[in-house]
mmCIF file of C-alpha atoms in Angstrom:
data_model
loop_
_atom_site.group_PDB
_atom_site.id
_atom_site.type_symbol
_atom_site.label_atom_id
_atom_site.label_comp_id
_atom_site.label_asym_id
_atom_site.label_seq_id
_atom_site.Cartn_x
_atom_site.Cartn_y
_atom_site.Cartn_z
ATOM 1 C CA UNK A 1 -16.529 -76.420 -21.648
ATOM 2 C CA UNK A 2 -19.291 -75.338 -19.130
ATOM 3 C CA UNK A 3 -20.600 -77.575 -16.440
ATOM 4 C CA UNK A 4 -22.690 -77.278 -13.242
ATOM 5 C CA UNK A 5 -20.738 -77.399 -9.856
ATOM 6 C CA UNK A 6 -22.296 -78.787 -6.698
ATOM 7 C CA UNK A 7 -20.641 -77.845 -3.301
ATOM 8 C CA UNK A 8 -20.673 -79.090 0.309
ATOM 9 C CA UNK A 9 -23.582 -79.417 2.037
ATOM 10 C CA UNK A 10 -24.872 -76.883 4.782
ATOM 11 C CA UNK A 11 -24.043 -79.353 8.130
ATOM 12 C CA UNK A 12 -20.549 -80.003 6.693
ATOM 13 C CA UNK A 13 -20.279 -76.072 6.386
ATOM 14 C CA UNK A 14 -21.923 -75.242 9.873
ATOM 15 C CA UNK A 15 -19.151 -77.830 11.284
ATOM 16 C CA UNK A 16 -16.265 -75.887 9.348
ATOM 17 C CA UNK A 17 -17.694 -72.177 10.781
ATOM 18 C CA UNK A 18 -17.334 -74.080 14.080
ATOM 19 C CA UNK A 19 -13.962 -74.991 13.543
ATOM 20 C CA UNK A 20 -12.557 -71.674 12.597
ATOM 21 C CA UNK A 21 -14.954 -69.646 14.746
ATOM 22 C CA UNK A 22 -17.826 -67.832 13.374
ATOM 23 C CA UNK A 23 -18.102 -66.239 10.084
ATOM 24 C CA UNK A 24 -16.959 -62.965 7.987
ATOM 25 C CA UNK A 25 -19.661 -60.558 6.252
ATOM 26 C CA UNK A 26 -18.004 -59.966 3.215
ATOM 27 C CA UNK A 27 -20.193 -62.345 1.115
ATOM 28 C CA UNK A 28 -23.977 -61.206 2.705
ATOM 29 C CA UNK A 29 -24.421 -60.324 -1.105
ATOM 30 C CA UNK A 30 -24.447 -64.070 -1.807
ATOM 31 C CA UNK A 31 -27.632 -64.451 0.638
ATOM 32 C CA UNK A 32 -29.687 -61.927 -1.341
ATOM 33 C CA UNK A 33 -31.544 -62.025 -4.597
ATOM 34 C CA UNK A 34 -29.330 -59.966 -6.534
ATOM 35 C CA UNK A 35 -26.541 -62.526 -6.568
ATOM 36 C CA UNK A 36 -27.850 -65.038 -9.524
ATOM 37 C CA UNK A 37 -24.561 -65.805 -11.247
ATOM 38 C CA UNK A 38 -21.103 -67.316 -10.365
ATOM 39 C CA UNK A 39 -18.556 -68.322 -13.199
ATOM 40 C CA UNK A 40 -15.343 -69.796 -11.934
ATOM 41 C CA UNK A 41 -13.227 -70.004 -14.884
ATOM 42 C CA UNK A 42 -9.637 -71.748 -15.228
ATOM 43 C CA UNK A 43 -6.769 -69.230 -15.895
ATOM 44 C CA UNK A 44 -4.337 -72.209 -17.479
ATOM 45 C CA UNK A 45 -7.509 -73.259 -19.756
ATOM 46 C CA UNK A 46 -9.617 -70.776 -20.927
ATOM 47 C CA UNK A 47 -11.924 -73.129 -22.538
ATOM 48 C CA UNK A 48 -13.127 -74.205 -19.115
ATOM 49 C CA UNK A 49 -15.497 -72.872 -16.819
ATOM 50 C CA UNK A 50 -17.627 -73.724 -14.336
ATOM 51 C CA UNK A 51 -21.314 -71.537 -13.957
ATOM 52 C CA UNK A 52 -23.087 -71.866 -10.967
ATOM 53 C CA UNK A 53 -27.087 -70.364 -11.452
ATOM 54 C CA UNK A 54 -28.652 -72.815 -9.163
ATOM 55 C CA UNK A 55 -30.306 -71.262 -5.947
ATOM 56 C CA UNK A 56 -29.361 -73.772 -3.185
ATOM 57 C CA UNK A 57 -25.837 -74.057 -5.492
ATOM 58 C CA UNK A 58 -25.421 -70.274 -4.312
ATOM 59 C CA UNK A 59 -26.437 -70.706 -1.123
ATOM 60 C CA UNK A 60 -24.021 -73.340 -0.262
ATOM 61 C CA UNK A 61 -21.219 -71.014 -1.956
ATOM 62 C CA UNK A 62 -22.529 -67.923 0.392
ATOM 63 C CA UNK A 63 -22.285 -70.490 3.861
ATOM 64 C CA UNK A 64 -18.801 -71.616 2.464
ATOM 65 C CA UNK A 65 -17.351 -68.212 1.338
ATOM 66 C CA UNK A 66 -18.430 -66.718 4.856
ATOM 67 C CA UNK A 67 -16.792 -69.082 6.952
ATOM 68 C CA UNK A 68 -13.743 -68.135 5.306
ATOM 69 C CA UNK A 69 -10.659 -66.207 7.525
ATOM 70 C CA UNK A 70 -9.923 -62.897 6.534
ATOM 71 C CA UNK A 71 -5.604 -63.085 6.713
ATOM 72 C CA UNK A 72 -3.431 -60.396 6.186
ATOM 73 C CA UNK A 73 -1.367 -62.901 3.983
ATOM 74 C CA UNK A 74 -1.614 -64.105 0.178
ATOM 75 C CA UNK A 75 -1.018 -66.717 -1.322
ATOM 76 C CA UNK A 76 2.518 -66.442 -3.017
ATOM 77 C CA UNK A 77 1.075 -69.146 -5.846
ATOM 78 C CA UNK A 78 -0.084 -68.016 -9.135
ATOM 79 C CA UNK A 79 -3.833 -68.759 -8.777
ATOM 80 C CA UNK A 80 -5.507 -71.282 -10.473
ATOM 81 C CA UNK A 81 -9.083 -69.772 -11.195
ATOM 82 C CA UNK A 82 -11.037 -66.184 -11.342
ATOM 83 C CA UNK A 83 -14.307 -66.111 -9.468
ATOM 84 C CA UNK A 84 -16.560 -63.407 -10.950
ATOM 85 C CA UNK A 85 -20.086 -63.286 -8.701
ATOM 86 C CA UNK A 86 -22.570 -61.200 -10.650
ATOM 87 C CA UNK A 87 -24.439 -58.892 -8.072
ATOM 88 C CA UNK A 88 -27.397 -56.750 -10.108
ATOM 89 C CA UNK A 89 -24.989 -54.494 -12.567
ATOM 90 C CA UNK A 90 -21.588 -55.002 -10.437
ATOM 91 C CA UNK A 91 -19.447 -58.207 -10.789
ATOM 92 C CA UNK A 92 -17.277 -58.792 -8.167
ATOM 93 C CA UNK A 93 -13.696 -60.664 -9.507
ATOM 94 C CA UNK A 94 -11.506 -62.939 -6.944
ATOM 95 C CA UNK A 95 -8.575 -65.275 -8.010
ATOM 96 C CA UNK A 96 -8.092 -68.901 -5.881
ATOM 97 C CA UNK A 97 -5.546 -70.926 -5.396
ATOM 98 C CA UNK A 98 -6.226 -74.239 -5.266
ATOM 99 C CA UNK A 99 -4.641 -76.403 -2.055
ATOM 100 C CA UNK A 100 -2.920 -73.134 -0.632
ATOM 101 C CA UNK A 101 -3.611 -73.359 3.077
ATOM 102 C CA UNK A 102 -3.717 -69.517 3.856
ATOM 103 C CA UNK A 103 -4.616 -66.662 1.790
ATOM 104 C CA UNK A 104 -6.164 -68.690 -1.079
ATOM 105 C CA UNK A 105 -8.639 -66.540 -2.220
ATOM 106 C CA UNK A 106 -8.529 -62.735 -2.911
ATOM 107 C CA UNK A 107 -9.786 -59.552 -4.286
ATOM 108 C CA UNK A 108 -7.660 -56.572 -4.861
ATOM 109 C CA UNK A 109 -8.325 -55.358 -1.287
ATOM 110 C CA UNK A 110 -9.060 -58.463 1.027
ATOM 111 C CA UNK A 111 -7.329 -61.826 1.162
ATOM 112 C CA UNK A 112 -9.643 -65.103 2.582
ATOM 113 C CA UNK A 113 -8.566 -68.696 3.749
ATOM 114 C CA UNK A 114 -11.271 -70.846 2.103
ATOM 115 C CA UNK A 115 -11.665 -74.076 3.643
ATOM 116 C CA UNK A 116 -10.564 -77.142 1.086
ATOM 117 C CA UNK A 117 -14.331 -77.788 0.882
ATOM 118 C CA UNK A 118 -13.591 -75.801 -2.314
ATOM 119 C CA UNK A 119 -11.382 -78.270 -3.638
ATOM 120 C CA UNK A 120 -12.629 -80.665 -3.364
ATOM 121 C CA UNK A 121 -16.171 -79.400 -5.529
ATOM 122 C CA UNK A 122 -13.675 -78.643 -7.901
ATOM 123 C CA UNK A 123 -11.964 -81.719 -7.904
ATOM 124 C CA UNK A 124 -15.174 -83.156 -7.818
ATOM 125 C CA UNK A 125 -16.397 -82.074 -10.736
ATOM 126 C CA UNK A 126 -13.110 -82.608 -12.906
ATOM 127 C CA UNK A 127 -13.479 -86.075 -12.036
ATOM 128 C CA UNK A 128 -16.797 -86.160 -13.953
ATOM 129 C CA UNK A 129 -14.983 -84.602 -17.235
ATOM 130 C CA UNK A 130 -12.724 -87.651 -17.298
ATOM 131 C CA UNK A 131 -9.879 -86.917 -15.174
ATOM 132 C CA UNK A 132 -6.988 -89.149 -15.583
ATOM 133 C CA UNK A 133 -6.933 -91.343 -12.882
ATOM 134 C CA UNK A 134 -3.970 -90.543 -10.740
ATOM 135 C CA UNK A 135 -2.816 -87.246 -12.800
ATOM 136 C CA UNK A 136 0.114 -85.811 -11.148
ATOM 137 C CA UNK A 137 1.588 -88.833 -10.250
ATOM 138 C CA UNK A 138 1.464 -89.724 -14.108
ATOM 139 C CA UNK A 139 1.839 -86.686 -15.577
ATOM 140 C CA UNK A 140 4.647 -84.969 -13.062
ATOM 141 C CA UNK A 141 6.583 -88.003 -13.155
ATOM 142 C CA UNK A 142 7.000 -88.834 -16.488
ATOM 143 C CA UNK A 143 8.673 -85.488 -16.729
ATOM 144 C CA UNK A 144 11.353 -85.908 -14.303
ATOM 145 C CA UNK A 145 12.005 -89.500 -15.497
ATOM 146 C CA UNK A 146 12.998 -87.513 -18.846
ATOM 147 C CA UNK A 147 14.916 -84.874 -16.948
ATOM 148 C CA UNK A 148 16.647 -87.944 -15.068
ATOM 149 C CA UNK A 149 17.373 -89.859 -18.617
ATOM 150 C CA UNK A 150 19.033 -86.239 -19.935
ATOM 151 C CA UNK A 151 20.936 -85.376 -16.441
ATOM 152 C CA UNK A 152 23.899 -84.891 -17.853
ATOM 153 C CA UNK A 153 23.349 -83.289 -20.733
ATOM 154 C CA UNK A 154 21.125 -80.314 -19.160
ATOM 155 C CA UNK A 155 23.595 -79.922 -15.900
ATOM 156 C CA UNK A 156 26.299 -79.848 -18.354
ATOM 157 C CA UNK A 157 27.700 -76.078 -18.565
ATOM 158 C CA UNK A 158 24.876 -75.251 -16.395
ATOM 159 C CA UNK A 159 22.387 -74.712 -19.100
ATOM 160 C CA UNK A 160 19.094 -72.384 -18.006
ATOM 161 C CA UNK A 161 16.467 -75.374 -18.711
ATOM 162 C CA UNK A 162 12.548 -74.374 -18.933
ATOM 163 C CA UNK A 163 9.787 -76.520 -18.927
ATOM 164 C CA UNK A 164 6.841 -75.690 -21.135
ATOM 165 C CA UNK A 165 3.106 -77.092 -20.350
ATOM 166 C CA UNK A 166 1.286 -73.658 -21.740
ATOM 167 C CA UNK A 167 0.211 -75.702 -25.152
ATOM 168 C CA UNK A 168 -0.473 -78.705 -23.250
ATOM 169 C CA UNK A 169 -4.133 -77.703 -23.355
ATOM 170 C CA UNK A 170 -5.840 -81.355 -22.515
ATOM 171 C CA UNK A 171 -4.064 -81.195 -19.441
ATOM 172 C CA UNK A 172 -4.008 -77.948 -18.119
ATOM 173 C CA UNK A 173 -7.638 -77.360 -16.665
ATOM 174 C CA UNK A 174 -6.280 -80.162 -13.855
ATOM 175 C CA UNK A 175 -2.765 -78.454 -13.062
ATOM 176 C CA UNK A 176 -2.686 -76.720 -10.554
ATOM 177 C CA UNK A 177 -0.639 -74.268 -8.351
ATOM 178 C CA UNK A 178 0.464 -76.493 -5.601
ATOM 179 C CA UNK A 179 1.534 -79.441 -7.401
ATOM 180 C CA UNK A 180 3.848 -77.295 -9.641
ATOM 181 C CA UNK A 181 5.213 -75.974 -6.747
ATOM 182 C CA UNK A 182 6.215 -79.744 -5.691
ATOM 183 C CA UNK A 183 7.177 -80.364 -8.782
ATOM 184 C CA UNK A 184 9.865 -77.935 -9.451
ATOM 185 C CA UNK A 185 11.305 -78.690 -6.361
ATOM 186 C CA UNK A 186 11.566 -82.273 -7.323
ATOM 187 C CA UNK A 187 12.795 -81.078 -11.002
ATOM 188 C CA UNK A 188 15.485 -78.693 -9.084
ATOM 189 C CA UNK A 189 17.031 -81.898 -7.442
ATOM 190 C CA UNK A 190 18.116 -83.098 -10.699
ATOM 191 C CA UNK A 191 19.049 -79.901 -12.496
ATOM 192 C CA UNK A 192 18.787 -76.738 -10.162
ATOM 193 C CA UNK A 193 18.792 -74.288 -12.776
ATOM 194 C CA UNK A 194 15.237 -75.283 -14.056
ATOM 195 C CA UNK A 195 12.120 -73.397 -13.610
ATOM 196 C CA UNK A 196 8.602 -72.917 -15.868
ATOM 197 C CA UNK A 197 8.069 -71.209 -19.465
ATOM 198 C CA UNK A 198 5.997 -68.404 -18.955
ATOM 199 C CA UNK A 199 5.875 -66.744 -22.694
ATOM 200 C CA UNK A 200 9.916 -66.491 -22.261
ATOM 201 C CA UNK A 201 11.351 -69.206 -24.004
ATOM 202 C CA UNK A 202 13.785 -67.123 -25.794
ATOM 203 C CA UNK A 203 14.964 -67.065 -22.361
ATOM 204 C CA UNK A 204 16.018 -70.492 -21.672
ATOM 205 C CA UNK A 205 19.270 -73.032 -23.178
ATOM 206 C CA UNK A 206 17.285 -75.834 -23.010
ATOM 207 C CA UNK A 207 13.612 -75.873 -23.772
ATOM 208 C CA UNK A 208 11.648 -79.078 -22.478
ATOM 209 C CA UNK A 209 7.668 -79.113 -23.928
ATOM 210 C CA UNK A 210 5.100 -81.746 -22.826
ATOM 211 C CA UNK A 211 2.300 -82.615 -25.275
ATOM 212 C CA UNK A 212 -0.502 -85.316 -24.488
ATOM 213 C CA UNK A 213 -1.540 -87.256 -27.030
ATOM 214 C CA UNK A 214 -4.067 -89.327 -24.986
ATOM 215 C CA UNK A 215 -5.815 -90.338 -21.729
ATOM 216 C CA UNK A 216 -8.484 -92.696 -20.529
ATOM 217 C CA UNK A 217 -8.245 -94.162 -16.735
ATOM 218 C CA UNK A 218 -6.073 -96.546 -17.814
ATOM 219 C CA UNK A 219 -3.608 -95.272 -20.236
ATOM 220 C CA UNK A 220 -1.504 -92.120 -20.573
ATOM 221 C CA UNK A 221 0.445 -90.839 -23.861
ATOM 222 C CA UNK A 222 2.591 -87.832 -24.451
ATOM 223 C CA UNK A 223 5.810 -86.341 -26.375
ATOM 224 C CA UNK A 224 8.106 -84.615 -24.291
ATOM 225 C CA UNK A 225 10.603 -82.764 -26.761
ATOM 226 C CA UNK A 226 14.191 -81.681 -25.184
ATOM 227 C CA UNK A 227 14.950 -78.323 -27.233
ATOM 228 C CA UNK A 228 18.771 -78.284 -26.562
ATOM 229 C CA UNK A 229 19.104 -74.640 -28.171
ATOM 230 C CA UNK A 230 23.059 -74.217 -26.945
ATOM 231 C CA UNK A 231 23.959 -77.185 -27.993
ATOM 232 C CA UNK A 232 21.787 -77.549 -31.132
ATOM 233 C CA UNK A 233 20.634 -81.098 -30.208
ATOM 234 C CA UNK A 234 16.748 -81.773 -30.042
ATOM 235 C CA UNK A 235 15.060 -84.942 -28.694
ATOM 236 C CA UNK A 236 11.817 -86.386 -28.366
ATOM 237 C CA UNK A 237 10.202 -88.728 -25.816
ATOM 238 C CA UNK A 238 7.488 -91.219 -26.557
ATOM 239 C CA UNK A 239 5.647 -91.682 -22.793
ATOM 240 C CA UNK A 240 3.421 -94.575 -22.541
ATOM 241 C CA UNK A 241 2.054 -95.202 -19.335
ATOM 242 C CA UNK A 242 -0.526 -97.927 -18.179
ATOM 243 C CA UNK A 243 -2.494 -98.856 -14.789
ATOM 244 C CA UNK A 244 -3.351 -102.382 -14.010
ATOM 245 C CA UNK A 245 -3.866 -103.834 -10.647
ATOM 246 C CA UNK A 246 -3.907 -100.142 -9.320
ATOM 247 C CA UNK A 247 -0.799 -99.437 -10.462
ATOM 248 C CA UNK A 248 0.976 -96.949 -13.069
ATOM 249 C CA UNK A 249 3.709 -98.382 -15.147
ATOM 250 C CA UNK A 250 5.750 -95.780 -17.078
ATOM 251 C CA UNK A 251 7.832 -96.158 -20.650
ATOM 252 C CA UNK A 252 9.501 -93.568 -22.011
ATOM 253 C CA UNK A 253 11.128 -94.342 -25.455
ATOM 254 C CA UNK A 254 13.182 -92.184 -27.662
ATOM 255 C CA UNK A 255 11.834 -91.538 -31.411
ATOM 256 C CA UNK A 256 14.202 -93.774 -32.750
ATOM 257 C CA UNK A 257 13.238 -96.932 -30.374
ATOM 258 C CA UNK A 258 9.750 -96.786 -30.321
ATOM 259 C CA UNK A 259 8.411 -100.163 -30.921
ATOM 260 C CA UNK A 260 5.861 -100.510 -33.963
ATOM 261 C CA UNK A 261 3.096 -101.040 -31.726
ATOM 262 C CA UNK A 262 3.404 -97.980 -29.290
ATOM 263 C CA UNK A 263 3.690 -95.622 -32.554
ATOM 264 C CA UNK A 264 0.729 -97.380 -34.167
ATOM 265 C CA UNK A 265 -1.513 -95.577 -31.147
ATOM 266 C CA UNK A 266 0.102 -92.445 -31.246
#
């Protein structure tokens, strides 16, 4: 999926640069006509991309890229997109991390603090492609309600548990970084020994995938399966989760007591 992003204007920017004091000179490429080109594309979803080609679009990336900090420090997060800014023949590559406060944005040889300005074009425009409303409250949650309902069973001879979203592919272009990062240490307060599938599940006892099934701004469906490996027991979750009056109710129903209706949508 490609779509057009639109960023801050030039007086929020100017009151940013005052903020942090001045500006760097790393990006004077951007301000030139041999910069025509930026493609930010998602590293979890690789079907999604944004392309920026518009003039002023540039421009406003140039005034918000130059205000950025040069740090010494990087981001310890595994970054969430790949910037590649086409200058004539060259294309300069730089990997962000969305929400990290310092060192959020880096090359091989320089590391930036971009102001959240960034994020929140991003966010902007994932809102457009039908975000669910309220995402990682819905989507974060209804995993740890499962890990809560199988407690026992996964802190039980302290089983190695990993938690698979990589084929969760309608959700992934709006996970991000920092809310994993908040999320495991949530997870780890109900079974420590838990971390994230990263092409090792061979790796783990207990093997807990997440696959949505559904989302509008109101509703929320996915299967969580609970791969007990050790144990050879396997389990699946029905999630059904609903908003009304501003407000997300959460079911989660084993295959076994799903009523007629919920499986009807599935």
């Amino acid at each position: 999926m490609l779509i057009c992003l639109n960023f801050v204007s030039c007086t929020t920017i100017d009151n940013i640069k005052t903020k942090i004091g001045g500006k760097n000179e790393y990006f004077e490429y951007l301000n030139t006509n041999k910069s025509d080109k930026i493609s930010i594309q998602s590293i979890r979803d690789p079907g999604f991309k944004f392309i920026v080609t518009d003039d002023k679009a540039i421009k406003d990336m140039y005034e918000l890229l130059s205000s950025a900090k040069v740090t010494d420090k990087k981001s310890e997060l595994n970054p969430d997109y790949v910037f590649e800014i086409n200058v004539g023949d060259e294309v300069k590559k730089f990997y962000y991390v969305v929400g990290a406060v310092e060192g959020n944005f880096y090359d091989e040889t320089t590391n930036f603090t971009v102001s959240k300005r960034l994020d929140e074009g991003i966010i902007q425009n994932l809102s457009i492609i039908r975000k669910p409303r309220d995402f990682e409250y819905v989507y974060y949650n209804s995993i740890l309600k499962v890990l809560e309902m199988k407690k026992s069973e996964l802190n039980n001879n302290t089983h190695k548990v990993g938690i698979n979203i990589q084929g969760d592919v309608d959700c992934l272009k709006y996970v991000f970084s920092t809310d994993l990062e908040e999320f495991l240490k949530n997870a780890k307060k109900i079974t420590p020994d838990v971390s994230l599938v990263n092409n090792n599940s061979n790796e783990f006892d207990v093997v807990i995938t997440i696959k949505n099934r559904g989302y509008d701004s109101t509703t929320y469906k996915t299967n969580i399966t609970v791969d007990n490996k050790t144990d050879k027991i396997k389990d699946e979750f029905y999630v059904m989760a609903t908003n009304e009056f501003k407000e997300w109710a959460i079911d989660i129903y084993e295959e076994s007591d799903v009523p007629k209706a919920i499986k009807a949508e599935w």
